[in-house]
Amino acid sequence: MNSYKFSDLSVGMSEQFETVITEEMIDKFIEITNDVSPIHVSREYAVAHGFENRVCHGMLFGSMFSTLAGVYLPGEHCLLHSVETKFSLPVYPGDKLTVSGKISEINDTFKTVFVKGVITNQNGKKVCKANIQLGVRE
């Protein structure tokens, strides 16, 4: 876990990490949220509707931006204020995702940091992007 303080941060700093979406992650997300849409639950249903496999919930892989902020950029001194996400491609079990973020702006008055986030799959295709706003302690 990184522990950047507000004074350590500068525009252009970046971090990234990788994760693999598993069937178990999707099943746990279903259990937690009760989002039992058949596109997420049933491979057969998803394939019959034009997808390669059951589709991972966007909010499951979108939640990786929380990990980006709370563990990597800036890490332990962070409080997530907002995450505005846009999903562009489906994610499937077995997909290897790279979650990356780059500081685009820093507001000294409010001790606020803005991060541009991107999630790409194992083929280098963007599956999600985000504008992230963070509070960072000194």
PDB file of C-alpha atoms in Angstrom:
ATOM      1  CA  MET A   1       0.000   0.000   0.000  1.00  0.00           C
ATOM      2  CA  ASN A   2       1.282   3.433  -0.917  1.00  0.00           C
ATOM      3  CA  SER A   3       1.066   6.263   1.582  1.00  0.00           C
ATOM      4  CA  TYR A   4       1.449   9.435  -0.444  1.00  0.00           C
ATOM      5  CA  LYS A   5       0.401  12.558   1.441  1.00  0.00           C
ATOM      6  CA  PHE A   6      -1.081  15.576  -0.308  1.00  0.00           C
ATOM      7  CA  SER A   7       2.295  17.344  -0.392  1.00  0.00           C
ATOM      8  CA  ASP A   8       3.875  14.309  -2.127  1.00  0.00           C
ATOM      9  CA  LEU A   9       1.519  14.433  -5.112  1.00  0.00           C
ATOM     10  CA  SER A  10       1.995  16.174  -8.449  1.00  0.00           C
ATOM     11  CA  VAL A  11       0.173  16.356 -11.761  1.00  0.00           C
ATOM     12  CA  GLY A  12       1.261  13.504 -14.005  1.00  0.00           C
ATOM     13  CA  MET A  13       1.946  10.951 -11.254  1.00  0.00           C
ATOM     14  CA  SER A  14       0.511   7.567 -12.150  1.00  0.00           C
ATOM     15  CA  GLU A  15       0.027   4.072 -10.764  1.00  0.00           C
ATOM     16  CA  GLN A  16      -1.481   0.837 -12.033  1.00  0.00           C
ATOM     17  CA  PHE A  17      -2.230  -2.730 -10.991  1.00  0.00           C
ATOM     18  CA  GLU A  18      -3.607  -5.887 -12.578  1.00  0.00           C
ATOM     19  CA  THR A  19      -6.435  -8.197 -11.552  1.00  0.00           C
ATOM     20  CA  VAL A  20      -8.236 -11.161 -13.061  1.00  0.00           C
ATOM     21  CA  ILE A  21     -12.034 -11.333 -12.952  1.00  0.00           C
ATOM     22  CA  THR A  22     -13.141 -14.740 -11.681  1.00  0.00           C
ATOM     23  CA  GLU A  23     -16.449 -16.582 -11.605  1.00  0.00           C
ATOM     24  CA  GLU A  24     -16.214 -16.448  -7.799  1.00  0.00           C
ATOM     25  CA  MET A  25     -15.895 -12.647  -7.811  1.00  0.00           C
ATOM     26  CA  ILE A  26     -19.030 -12.345  -9.936  1.00  0.00           C
ATOM     27  CA  ASP A  27     -20.912 -14.805  -7.727  1.00  0.00           C
ATOM     28  CA  LYS A  28     -19.930 -12.878  -4.570  1.00  0.00           C
ATOM     29  CA  PHE A  29     -21.001  -9.606  -6.183  1.00  0.00           C
ATOM     30  CA  ILE A  30     -24.374 -11.170  -6.999  1.00  0.00           C
ATOM     31  CA  GLU A  31     -24.675 -12.350  -3.393  1.00  0.00           C
ATOM     32  CA  ILE A  32     -23.836  -8.889  -2.026  1.00  0.00           C
ATOM     33  CA  THR A  33     -25.970  -6.805  -4.407  1.00  0.00           C
ATOM     34  CA  ASN A  34     -28.718  -9.270  -5.338  1.00  0.00           C
ATOM     35  CA  ASP A  35     -28.323  -8.167  -8.961  1.00  0.00           C
ATOM     36  CA  VAL A  36     -29.490 -11.439 -10.468  1.00  0.00           C
ATOM     37  CA  SER A  37     -29.943 -10.223 -14.032  1.00  0.00           C
ATOM     38  CA  PRO A  38     -29.607 -13.343 -16.204  1.00  0.00           C
ATOM     39  CA  ILE A  39     -26.877 -11.730 -18.321  1.00  0.00           C
ATOM     40  CA  HIS A  40     -24.656 -11.876 -15.205  1.00  0.00           C
ATOM     41  CA  VAL A  41     -25.896 -15.194 -13.827  1.00  0.00           C
ATOM     42  CA  SER A  42     -26.318 -17.455 -16.854  1.00  0.00           C
ATOM     43  CA  ARG A  43     -23.663 -18.170 -19.468  1.00  0.00           C
ATOM     44  CA  GLU A  44     -26.337 -19.704 -21.695  1.00  0.00           C
ATOM     45  CA  TYR A  45     -28.534 -16.612 -21.495  1.00  0.00           C
ATOM     46  CA  ALA A  46     -25.624 -14.252 -22.191  1.00  0.00           C
ATOM     47  CA  VAL A  47     -24.384 -16.283 -25.173  1.00  0.00           C
ATOM     48  CA  ALA A  48     -27.922 -16.474 -26.575  1.00  0.00           C
ATOM     49  CA  HIS A  49     -27.961 -12.664 -26.469  1.00  0.00           C
ATOM     50  CA  GLY A  50     -24.687 -12.164 -28.345  1.00  0.00           C
ATOM     51  CA  PHE A  51     -22.070 -12.195 -25.594  1.00  0.00           C
ATOM     52  CA  GLU A  52     -19.051 -14.508 -25.262  1.00  0.00           C
ATOM     53  CA  ASN A  53     -19.886 -15.576 -21.710  1.00  0.00           C
ATOM     54  CA  ARG A  54     -21.773 -14.318 -18.684  1.00  0.00           C
ATOM     55  CA  VAL A  55     -21.027 -10.623 -18.323  1.00  0.00           C
ATOM     56  CA  CYS A  56     -19.276  -9.180 -15.280  1.00  0.00           C
ATOM     57  CA  HIS A  57     -21.227  -6.403 -13.563  1.00  0.00           C
ATOM     58  CA  GLY A  58     -19.819  -3.018 -14.569  1.00  0.00           C
ATOM     59  CA  MET A  59     -19.894  -1.869 -10.981  1.00  0.00           C
ATOM     60  CA  LEU A  60     -17.771  -4.857  -9.953  1.00  0.00           C
ATOM     61  CA  PHE A  61     -14.832  -3.996 -12.179  1.00  0.00           C
ATOM     62  CA  GLY A  62     -15.611  -0.273 -11.830  1.00  0.00           C
ATOM     63  CA  SER A  63     -15.084  -0.682  -8.094  1.00  0.00           C
ATOM     64  CA  MET A  64     -11.428  -1.351  -8.865  1.00  0.00           C
ATOM     65  CA  PHE A  65     -11.054   2.443  -9.041  1.00  0.00           C
ATOM     66  CA  SER A  66     -11.600   2.408  -5.271  1.00  0.00           C
ATOM     67  CA  THR A  67      -8.630   0.036  -4.971  1.00  0.00           C
ATOM     68  CA  LEU A  68      -6.596   2.286  -7.260  1.00  0.00           C
ATOM     69  CA  ALA A  69      -7.241   5.291  -5.010  1.00  0.00           C
ATOM     70  CA  GLY A  70      -7.161   3.616  -1.598  1.00  0.00           C
ATOM     71  CA  VAL A  71      -4.139   1.396  -2.167  1.00  0.00           C
ATOM     72  CA  TYR A  72      -2.063   2.862  -5.007  1.00  0.00           C
ATOM     73  CA  LEU A  73      -2.715   6.539  -5.826  1.00  0.00           C
ATOM     74  CA  PRO A  74      -2.461   8.057  -3.281  1.00  0.00           C
ATOM     75  CA  GLY A  75      -3.073   5.112  -0.954  1.00  0.00           C
ATOM     76  CA  GLU A  76      -3.790   5.133   2.755  1.00  0.00           C
ATOM     77  CA  HIS A  77      -4.302   8.909   3.148  1.00  0.00           C
ATOM     78  CA  CYS A  78      -7.114   8.996   0.577  1.00  0.00           C
ATOM     79  CA  LEU A  79     -10.840   9.507   0.912  1.00  0.00           C
ATOM     80  CA  LEU A  80     -12.754   8.854  -2.297  1.00  0.00           C
ATOM     81  CA  HIS A  81     -15.161  11.720  -3.072  1.00  0.00           C
ATOM     82  CA  SER A  82     -16.581  10.641  -6.423  1.00  0.00           C
ATOM     83  CA  VAL A  83     -16.074   8.305  -9.344  1.00  0.00           C
ATOM     84  CA  GLU A  84     -17.760   9.027 -12.675  1.00  0.00           C
ATOM     85  CA  THR A  85     -17.486   5.919 -14.840  1.00  0.00           C
ATOM     86  CA  LYS A  86     -18.176   5.119 -18.467  1.00  0.00           C
ATOM     87  CA  PHE A  87     -18.251   1.496 -19.580  1.00  0.00           C
ATOM     88  CA  SER A  88     -17.278   0.745 -23.163  1.00  0.00           C
ATOM     89  CA  LEU A  89     -16.877  -3.055 -23.484  1.00  0.00           C
ATOM     90  CA  PRO A  90     -18.139  -6.091 -21.588  1.00  0.00           C
ATOM     91  CA  VAL A  91     -15.847  -7.911 -19.194  1.00  0.00           C
ATOM     92  CA  TYR A  92     -15.988 -11.691 -18.809  1.00  0.00           C
ATOM     93  CA  PRO A  93     -14.745 -14.218 -16.273  1.00  0.00           C
ATOM     94  CA  GLY A  94     -11.067 -14.852 -16.932  1.00  0.00           C
ATOM     95  CA  ASP A  95     -10.373 -11.373 -18.288  1.00  0.00           C
ATOM     96  CA  LYS A  96      -7.128  -9.871 -17.026  1.00  0.00           C
ATOM     97  CA  LEU A  97      -7.648  -6.183 -16.337  1.00  0.00           C
ATOM     98  CA  THR A  98      -5.090  -3.417 -15.931  1.00  0.00           C
ATOM     99  CA  VAL A  99      -6.389  -0.578 -13.770  1.00  0.00           C
ATOM    100  CA  SER A 100      -4.430   2.644 -14.154  1.00  0.00           C
ATOM    101  CA  GLY A 101      -4.732   6.220 -13.021  1.00  0.00           C
ATOM    102  CA  LYS A 102      -2.931   9.486 -13.623  1.00  0.00           C
ATOM    103  CA  ILE A 103      -3.272  12.700 -11.636  1.00  0.00           C
ATOM    104  CA  SER A 104      -4.733  15.344 -13.940  1.00  0.00           C
ATOM    105  CA  GLU A 105      -5.305  18.206 -11.503  1.00  0.00           C
ATOM    106  CA  ILE A 106      -4.587  19.206  -7.904  1.00  0.00           C
ATOM    107  CA  ASN A 107      -6.573  21.798  -5.960  1.00  0.00           C
ATOM    108  CA  ASP A 108      -4.421  23.133  -3.106  1.00  0.00           C
ATOM    109  CA  THR A 109      -7.248  25.135  -1.505  1.00  0.00           C
ATOM    110  CA  PHE A 110      -9.488  22.130  -0.927  1.00  0.00           C
ATOM    111  CA  LYS A 111      -6.739  19.469  -0.799  1.00  0.00           C
ATOM    112  CA  THR A 112      -8.489  17.712  -3.668  1.00  0.00           C
ATOM    113  CA  VAL A 113      -6.886  15.542  -6.338  1.00  0.00           C
ATOM    114  CA  PHE A 114      -8.399  14.608  -9.693  1.00  0.00           C
ATOM    115  CA  VAL A 115      -7.371  11.363 -11.361  1.00  0.00           C
ATOM    116  CA  LYS A 116      -8.135  10.082 -14.855  1.00  0.00           C
ATOM    117  CA  GLY A 117      -8.674   6.348 -14.580  1.00  0.00           C
ATOM    118  CA  VAL A 118      -8.690   3.682 -17.283  1.00  0.00           C
ATOM    119  CA  ILE A 119      -9.290  -0.061 -17.210  1.00  0.00           C
ATOM    120  CA  THR A 120      -8.032  -2.124 -20.143  1.00  0.00           C
ATOM    121  CA  ASN A 121      -8.388  -5.845 -20.797  1.00  0.00           C
ATOM    122  CA  GLN A 122      -5.731  -8.392 -21.759  1.00  0.00           C
ATOM    123  CA  ASN A 123      -6.103  -7.329 -25.409  1.00  0.00           C
ATOM    124  CA  GLY A 124      -5.273  -3.706 -24.590  1.00  0.00           C
ATOM    125  CA  LYS A 125      -8.882  -2.610 -25.198  1.00  0.00           C
ATOM    126  CA  LYS A 126     -10.393   0.033 -22.944  1.00  0.00           C
ATOM    127  CA  VAL A 127     -13.356  -1.423 -21.033  1.00  0.00           C
ATOM    128  CA  CYS A 128     -13.955   1.516 -18.693  1.00  0.00           C
ATOM    129  CA  LYS A 129     -12.756   5.023 -17.973  1.00  0.00           C
ATOM    130  CA  ALA A 130     -13.349   7.264 -14.997  1.00  0.00           C
ATOM    131  CA  ASN A 131     -12.969  10.740 -13.590  1.00  0.00           C
ATOM    132  CA  ILE A 132     -12.044  10.318  -9.943  1.00  0.00           C
ATOM    133  CA  GLN A 133     -12.079  12.998  -7.256  1.00  0.00           C
ATOM    134  CA  LEU A 134     -10.153  12.382  -4.039  1.00  0.00           C
ATOM    135  CA  GLY A 135      -9.521  14.062  -0.750  1.00  0.00           C
ATOM    136  CA  VAL A 136      -5.999  13.503   0.567  1.00  0.00           C
ATOM    137  CA  ARG A 137      -4.763  14.076   4.105  1.00  0.00           C
ATOM    138  CA  GLU A 138      -1.436  15.647   4.876  1.00  0.00           C
TER     139      GLU A 138
END
